[in-house]
């Protein structure tokens, strides 16, 4: 019974390159959340997706960042033209039906992005 | 907007000592409150939660009580073990808030023999 899977676990990019972070939710979960943890800070919400829909992207930077959760395959967080300030740990979480009172968000191990 | 404030770490304790990690929150409505734990190199795991005032969440010897009057959700454990060494995050979600969690900055706990 695999948990939330994220890959890669570590990603190194040079400034200006693209970063693609993948998240496979737990089996039976159709809700995915992305959070970013900057050094010495707590996790900050970025985006909430259901299959093929973005429900809430209020935490996403307006430029260079995008997210998708296609009908088939993992959720992807894409960062174009990365800058040093994008260096952080990116965590994905999933839940079954999105109501936290009943369903817990389960977190993946995170992707540590380092921009050189 | 919503916010969560935790005591700064690191907190260093001897094994079998009593643990308290303070957490206070600001929210416009009636949030659900959570404690998550992050072990080195791993993702966050839900430790306990409470969904309404005066509820007590408990798990693995840890407890926290939802205090609406003081807007607090302090984490306690009577006797810590070395294996409890981790970073602890307090978090909230608000009814109708789109299911997103608002986290505190985390408190690192180190338990020594």
mmCIF file of C-alpha atoms in Angstrom:
data_model
loop_
_atom_site.group_PDB
_atom_site.id
_atom_site.type_symbol
_atom_site.label_atom_id
_atom_site.label_comp_id
_atom_site.label_asym_id
_atom_site.label_seq_id
_atom_site.Cartn_x
_atom_site.Cartn_y
_atom_site.Cartn_z
ATOM 1 C CA UNK A 1 0.000 0.000 0.000
ATOM 2 C CA UNK A 2 2.291 2.718 -1.314
ATOM 3 C CA UNK A 3 2.030 6.197 0.097
ATOM 4 C CA UNK A 4 2.385 9.436 -1.798
ATOM 5 C CA UNK A 5 5.299 9.171 -4.203
ATOM 6 C CA UNK A 6 7.374 12.100 -5.342
ATOM 7 C CA UNK A 7 10.240 12.166 -7.775
ATOM 8 C CA UNK A 8 12.898 13.092 -8.072
ATOM 9 C CA UNK A 9 13.853 13.344 -4.416
ATOM 10 C CA UNK A 10 16.637 15.765 -5.250
ATOM 11 C CA UNK A 11 16.892 17.999 -8.294
ATOM 12 C CA UNK A 12 19.684 20.354 -9.260
ATOM 13 C CA UNK A 13 19.119 22.968 -11.935
ATOM 14 C CA UNK A 14 21.044 25.959 -13.240
ATOM 15 C CA UNK A 15 19.415 29.345 -13.429
ATOM 16 C CA UNK A 16 17.145 29.596 -16.450
ATOM 17 C CA UNK A 17 16.449 25.872 -16.752
ATOM 18 C CA UNK A 18 13.112 24.188 -16.204
ATOM 19 C CA UNK A 19 12.234 22.014 -13.232
ATOM 20 C CA UNK A 20 9.530 19.333 -13.337
ATOM 21 C CA UNK A 21 8.394 17.779 -10.094
ATOM 22 C CA UNK A 22 6.149 14.748 -10.077
ATOM 23 C CA UNK A 23 3.669 13.514 -7.536
ATOM 24 C CA UNK A 24 1.701 10.272 -7.552
ATOM 25 C CA UNK A 25 -1.077 10.367 -4.960
ATOM 26 C CA UNK A 26 -2.057 7.454 -2.793
ATOM 27 C CA UNK A 27 -4.240 4.856 -4.430
ATOM 28 C CA UNK A 28 -7.842 5.989 -4.466
ATOM 29 C CA UNK A 29 -6.995 9.638 -3.835
ATOM 30 C CA UNK A 30 -8.138 12.197 -6.378
ATOM 31 C CA UNK A 31 -7.128 15.413 -4.584
ATOM 32 C CA UNK A 32 -3.569 16.730 -4.701
ATOM 33 C CA UNK A 33 -1.993 19.673 -2.914
ATOM 34 C CA UNK A 34 1.439 21.235 -3.440
ATOM 35 C CA UNK A 35 3.337 23.067 -0.696
ATOM 36 C CA UNK A 36 6.716 24.786 -0.682
ATOM 37 C CA UNK A 37 9.089 24.901 2.258
ATOM 38 C CA UNK A 38 11.743 27.576 2.046
ATOM 39 C CA UNK A 39 14.819 27.236 4.261
ATOM 40 C CA UNK A 40 14.029 27.917 7.930
ATOM 41 C CA UNK A 41 10.341 28.420 7.155
ATOM 42 C CA UNK A 42 7.140 26.439 7.425
ATOM 43 C CA UNK A 43 5.272 24.964 4.518
ATOM 44 C CA UNK A 44 3.316 27.375 2.347
ATOM 45 C CA UNK A 45 0.323 26.270 0.307
ATOM 46 C CA UNK A 46 0.744 26.635 -3.435
ATOM 47 C CA UNK A 47 -2.062 24.876 -5.305
ATOM 48 C CA UNK A 48 -4.914 22.396 -4.892
ATOM 49 C CA UNK A 49 -5.958 20.184 -7.787
ATOM 50 C CA UNK A 50 -8.448 17.492 -8.543
ATOM 51 C CA UNK A 51 -8.220 15.316 -11.601
ATOM 52 C CA UNK A 52 -8.027 17.641 -14.625
ATOM 53 C CA UNK A 53 -9.026 20.695 -12.562
ATOM 54 C CA UNK A 54 -7.240 23.389 -10.612
ATOM 55 C CA UNK A 55 -9.402 24.163 -7.605
ATOM 56 C CA UNK A 56 -7.300 26.745 -5.778
ATOM 57 C CA UNK A 57 -4.055 28.277 -7.009
ATOM 58 C CA UNK A 58 -4.009 31.225 -4.649
ATOM 59 C CA UNK A 59 -0.517 30.331 -3.384
ATOM 60 C CA UNK A 60 1.129 29.964 -6.774
ATOM 61 C CA UNK A 61 3.506 32.675 -7.967
ATOM 62 C CA UNK A 62 1.927 34.450 -10.903
ATOM 63 C CA UNK A 63 4.784 33.773 -13.290
ATOM 64 C CA UNK A 64 6.911 30.744 -14.211
ATOM 65 C CA UNK A 65 4.963 28.264 -12.035
ATOM 66 C CA UNK A 66 2.253 25.926 -13.275
ATOM 67 C CA UNK A 67 0.626 22.720 -12.091
ATOM 68 C CA UNK A 68 -1.484 20.018 -13.624
ATOM 69 C CA UNK A 69 -3.131 16.780 -12.590
ATOM 70 C CA UNK A 70 -4.148 14.913 -15.745
ATOM 71 C CA UNK A 71 -6.717 12.175 -15.958
ATOM 72 C CA UNK A 72 -3.915 9.644 -16.258
ATOM 73 C CA UNK A 73 -0.518 9.924 -14.662
ATOM 74 C CA UNK A 74 1.017 11.942 -11.864
ATOM 75 C CA UNK A 75 0.516 15.545 -10.914
ATOM 76 C CA UNK A 76 3.255 17.798 -12.251
ATOM 77 C CA UNK A 77 4.563 21.024 -10.767
ATOM 78 C CA UNK A 78 6.511 22.890 -13.402
ATOM 79 C CA UNK A 79 8.868 25.780 -12.788
ATOM 80 C CA UNK A 80 10.184 27.561 -15.848
ATOM 81 C CA UNK A 81 13.361 29.644 -15.945
ATOM 82 C CA UNK A 82 14.306 28.791 -12.378
ATOM 83 C CA UNK A 83 16.041 31.328 -10.164
ATOM 84 C CA UNK A 84 18.052 30.810 -6.980
ATOM 85 C CA UNK A 85 15.073 31.871 -4.888
ATOM 86 C CA UNK A 86 13.177 28.792 -6.119
ATOM 87 C CA UNK A 87 15.534 26.567 -4.121
ATOM 88 C CA UNK A 88 13.293 24.855 -1.587
ATOM 89 C CA UNK A 89 11.650 21.600 -0.635
ATOM 90 C CA UNK A 90 8.416 20.983 -2.527
ATOM 91 C CA UNK A 91 5.921 18.684 -0.868
ATOM 92 C CA UNK A 92 2.918 17.037 -2.388
ATOM 93 C CA UNK A 93 -0.032 15.770 -0.370
ATOM 94 C CA UNK A 94 -3.119 13.850 -1.359
ATOM 95 C CA UNK A 95 -6.521 13.140 0.107
ATOM 96 C CA UNK A 96 -9.477 11.033 -0.876
ATOM 97 C CA UNK A 97 -12.269 13.581 -1.083
ATOM 98 C CA UNK A 98 -10.883 16.891 0.128
ATOM 99 C CA UNK A 99 -12.861 17.312 3.347
ATOM 100 C CA UNK A 100 -10.222 17.592 6.025
ATOM 101 C CA UNK A 101 -12.642 16.910 8.833
ATOM 102 C CA UNK A 102 -12.947 13.407 7.523
ATOM 103 C CA UNK A 103 -9.934 12.878 5.358
ATOM 104 C CA UNK A 104 -6.332 13.489 6.246
ATOM 105 C CA UNK A 105 -3.834 14.969 3.816
ATOM 106 C CA UNK A 106 -1.022 12.441 3.349
ATOM 107 C CA UNK A 107 2.338 13.894 2.455
ATOM 108 C CA UNK A 108 5.058 12.634 0.190
ATOM 109 C CA UNK A 109 8.776 12.750 1.059
ATOM 110 C CA UNK A 110 9.309 15.939 -0.916
ATOM 111 C CA UNK A 111 11.571 17.063 -3.743
ATOM 112 C CA UNK A 112 14.563 19.167 -2.738
ATOM 113 C CA UNK A 113 15.270 21.621 -5.543
ATOM 114 C CA UNK A 114 18.619 23.359 -5.659
ATOM 115 C CA UNK A 115 19.186 26.094 -8.199
ATOM 116 C CA UNK A 116 22.817 26.895 -8.899
ATOM 117 C CA UNK B 1 -5.636 36.079 6.961
ATOM 118 C CA UNK B 2 -4.925 32.873 8.822
ATOM 119 C CA UNK B 3 -1.661 32.353 10.652
ATOM 120 C CA UNK B 4 -0.004 29.920 13.041
ATOM 121 C CA UNK B 5 2.712 30.824 15.527
ATOM 122 C CA UNK B 6 4.935 28.216 17.131
ATOM 123 C CA UNK B 7 7.664 28.481 19.708
ATOM 124 C CA UNK B 8 11.095 28.599 18.162
ATOM 125 C CA UNK B 9 13.467 25.708 18.483
ATOM 126 C CA UNK B 10 15.479 23.774 18.796
ATOM 127 C CA UNK B 11 14.080 22.308 21.967
ATOM 128 C CA UNK B 12 16.545 19.948 23.626
ATOM 129 C CA UNK B 13 15.322 17.560 26.316
ATOM 130 C CA UNK B 14 16.588 14.549 28.166
ATOM 131 C CA UNK B 15 14.817 11.265 27.673
ATOM 132 C CA UNK B 16 11.697 10.902 29.867
ATOM 133 C CA UNK B 17 11.350 14.672 30.261
ATOM 134 C CA UNK B 18 8.002 16.439 29.833
ATOM 135 C CA UNK B 19 7.437 18.157 26.495
ATOM 136 C CA UNK B 20 5.389 21.225 25.658
ATOM 137 C CA UNK B 21 5.488 22.918 22.266
ATOM 138 C CA UNK B 22 3.333 26.027 22.162
ATOM 139 C CA UNK B 23 1.106 26.842 19.219
ATOM 140 C CA UNK B 24 -1.312 29.743 18.823
ATOM 141 C CA UNK B 25 -3.369 30.618 15.803
ATOM 142 C CA UNK B 26 -5.301 33.397 14.130
ATOM 143 C CA UNK B 27 -8.294 32.516 12.000
ATOM 144 C CA UNK B 28 -11.448 34.271 10.918
ATOM 145 C CA UNK B 29 -13.721 31.270 11.335
ATOM 146 C CA UNK B 30 -13.681 27.942 13.122
ATOM 147 C CA UNK B 31 -10.592 26.077 12.002
ATOM 148 C CA UNK B 32 -9.564 22.482 12.404
ATOM 149 C CA UNK B 33 -6.168 22.160 14.078
ATOM 150 C CA UNK B 34 -3.372 19.694 13.431
ATOM 151 C CA UNK B 35 0.057 18.644 14.553
ATOM 152 C CA UNK B 36 2.319 17.104 11.943
ATOM 153 C CA UNK B 37 5.732 15.517 12.548
ATOM 154 C CA UNK B 38 8.618 15.398 10.087
ATOM 155 C CA UNK B 39 11.445 12.938 10.653
ATOM 156 C CA UNK B 40 14.769 13.621 8.924
ATOM 157 C CA UNK B 41 14.578 13.152 5.173
ATOM 158 C CA UNK B 42 10.899 12.232 5.221
ATOM 159 C CA UNK B 43 7.594 13.871 4.479
ATOM 160 C CA UNK B 44 5.130 15.110 7.063
ATOM 161 C CA UNK B 45 3.003 12.655 8.994
ATOM 162 C CA UNK B 46 -0.199 13.598 10.761
ATOM 163 C CA UNK B 47 0.332 13.204 14.490
ATOM 164 C CA UNK B 48 -3.051 14.323 15.816
ATOM 165 C CA UNK B 49 -5.935 16.655 15.079
ATOM 166 C CA UNK B 50 -8.932 18.372 16.646
ATOM 167 C CA UNK B 51 -11.871 19.756 14.740
ATOM 168 C CA UNK B 52 -13.772 21.789 17.316
ATOM 169 C CA UNK B 53 -13.305 23.690 20.553
ATOM 170 C CA UNK B 54 -12.376 21.623 23.634
ATOM 171 C CA UNK B 55 -11.583 18.560 21.522
ATOM 172 C CA UNK B 56 -8.444 16.728 22.558
ATOM 173 C CA UNK B 57 -6.352 15.032 19.915
ATOM 174 C CA UNK B 58 -4.018 12.265 21.018
ATOM 175 C CA UNK B 59 -1.650 9.765 19.447
ATOM 176 C CA UNK B 60 1.519 7.909 20.504
ATOM 177 C CA UNK B 61 1.487 9.593 23.919
ATOM 178 C CA UNK B 62 1.165 13.084 22.449
ATOM 179 C CA UNK B 63 -1.841 15.249 23.274
ATOM 180 C CA UNK B 64 -3.164 18.662 22.308
ATOM 181 C CA UNK B 65 -6.395 20.397 23.317
ATOM 182 C CA UNK B 66 -8.230 22.886 21.097
ATOM 183 C CA UNK B 67 -8.617 26.010 23.237
ATOM 184 C CA UNK B 68 -10.802 28.540 21.491
ATOM 185 C CA UNK B 69 -10.647 31.093 24.308
ATOM 186 C CA UNK B 70 -6.863 31.306 24.080
ATOM 187 C CA UNK B 71 -6.652 30.353 20.375
ATOM 188 C CA UNK B 72 -4.082 27.718 21.260
ATOM 189 C CA UNK B 73 -3.289 24.086 20.470
ATOM 190 C CA UNK B 74 -0.216 23.266 22.536
ATOM 191 C CA UNK B 75 1.440 19.884 22.029
ATOM 192 C CA UNK B 76 2.374 17.881 25.133
ATOM 193 C CA UNK B 77 3.927 14.543 25.968
ATOM 194 C CA UNK B 78 4.604 13.272 29.441
ATOM 195 C CA UNK B 79 7.799 11.355 28.751
ATOM 196 C CA UNK B 80 9.754 11.849 25.529
ATOM 197 C CA UNK B 81 12.003 9.281 23.896
ATOM 198 C CA UNK B 82 15.032 9.656 21.657
ATOM 199 C CA UNK B 83 12.873 8.414 18.794
ATOM 200 C CA UNK B 84 10.640 11.495 19.180
ATOM 201 C CA UNK B 85 13.438 13.686 17.814
ATOM 202 C CA UNK B 86 11.937 15.398 14.788
ATOM 203 C CA UNK B 87 10.446 18.674 13.597
ATOM 204 C CA UNK B 88 6.878 19.329 14.736
ATOM 205 C CA UNK B 89 4.508 21.540 12.753
ATOM 206 C CA UNK B 90 1.274 23.047 13.982
ATOM 207 C CA UNK B 91 -1.279 23.723 11.247
ATOM 208 C CA UNK B 92 -4.856 24.798 10.672
ATOM 209 C CA UNK B 93 -7.448 24.550 7.986
ATOM 210 C CA UNK B 94 -10.552 26.666 7.875
ATOM 211 C CA UNK B 95 -14.054 25.610 6.977
ATOM 212 C CA UNK B 96 -14.652 26.747 3.454
ATOM 213 C CA UNK B 97 -11.010 27.675 3.125
ATOM 214 C CA UNK B 98 -10.406 25.454 0.135
ATOM 215 C CA UNK B 99 -8.811 22.607 2.073
ATOM 216 C CA UNK B 100 -5.426 24.258 2.239
ATOM 217 C CA UNK B 101 -3.354 23.927 5.376
ATOM 218 C CA UNK B 102 -1.656 26.913 6.998
ATOM 219 C CA UNK B 103 1.503 25.856 8.818
ATOM 220 C CA UNK B 104 3.649 27.273 11.555
ATOM 221 C CA UNK B 105 7.385 27.457 11.013
ATOM 222 C CA UNK B 106 8.059 24.191 12.830
ATOM 223 C CA UNK B 107 9.823 23.379 16.084
ATOM 224 C CA UNK B 108 12.790 21.046 16.115
ATOM 225 C CA UNK B 109 12.890 18.665 19.057
ATOM 226 C CA UNK B 110 16.096 16.909 20.081
ATOM 227 C CA UNK B 111 15.891 14.249 22.750
ATOM 228 C CA UNK B 112 19.135 13.077 24.308
ATOM 229 C CA UNK B 113 19.944 10.092 26.492
#
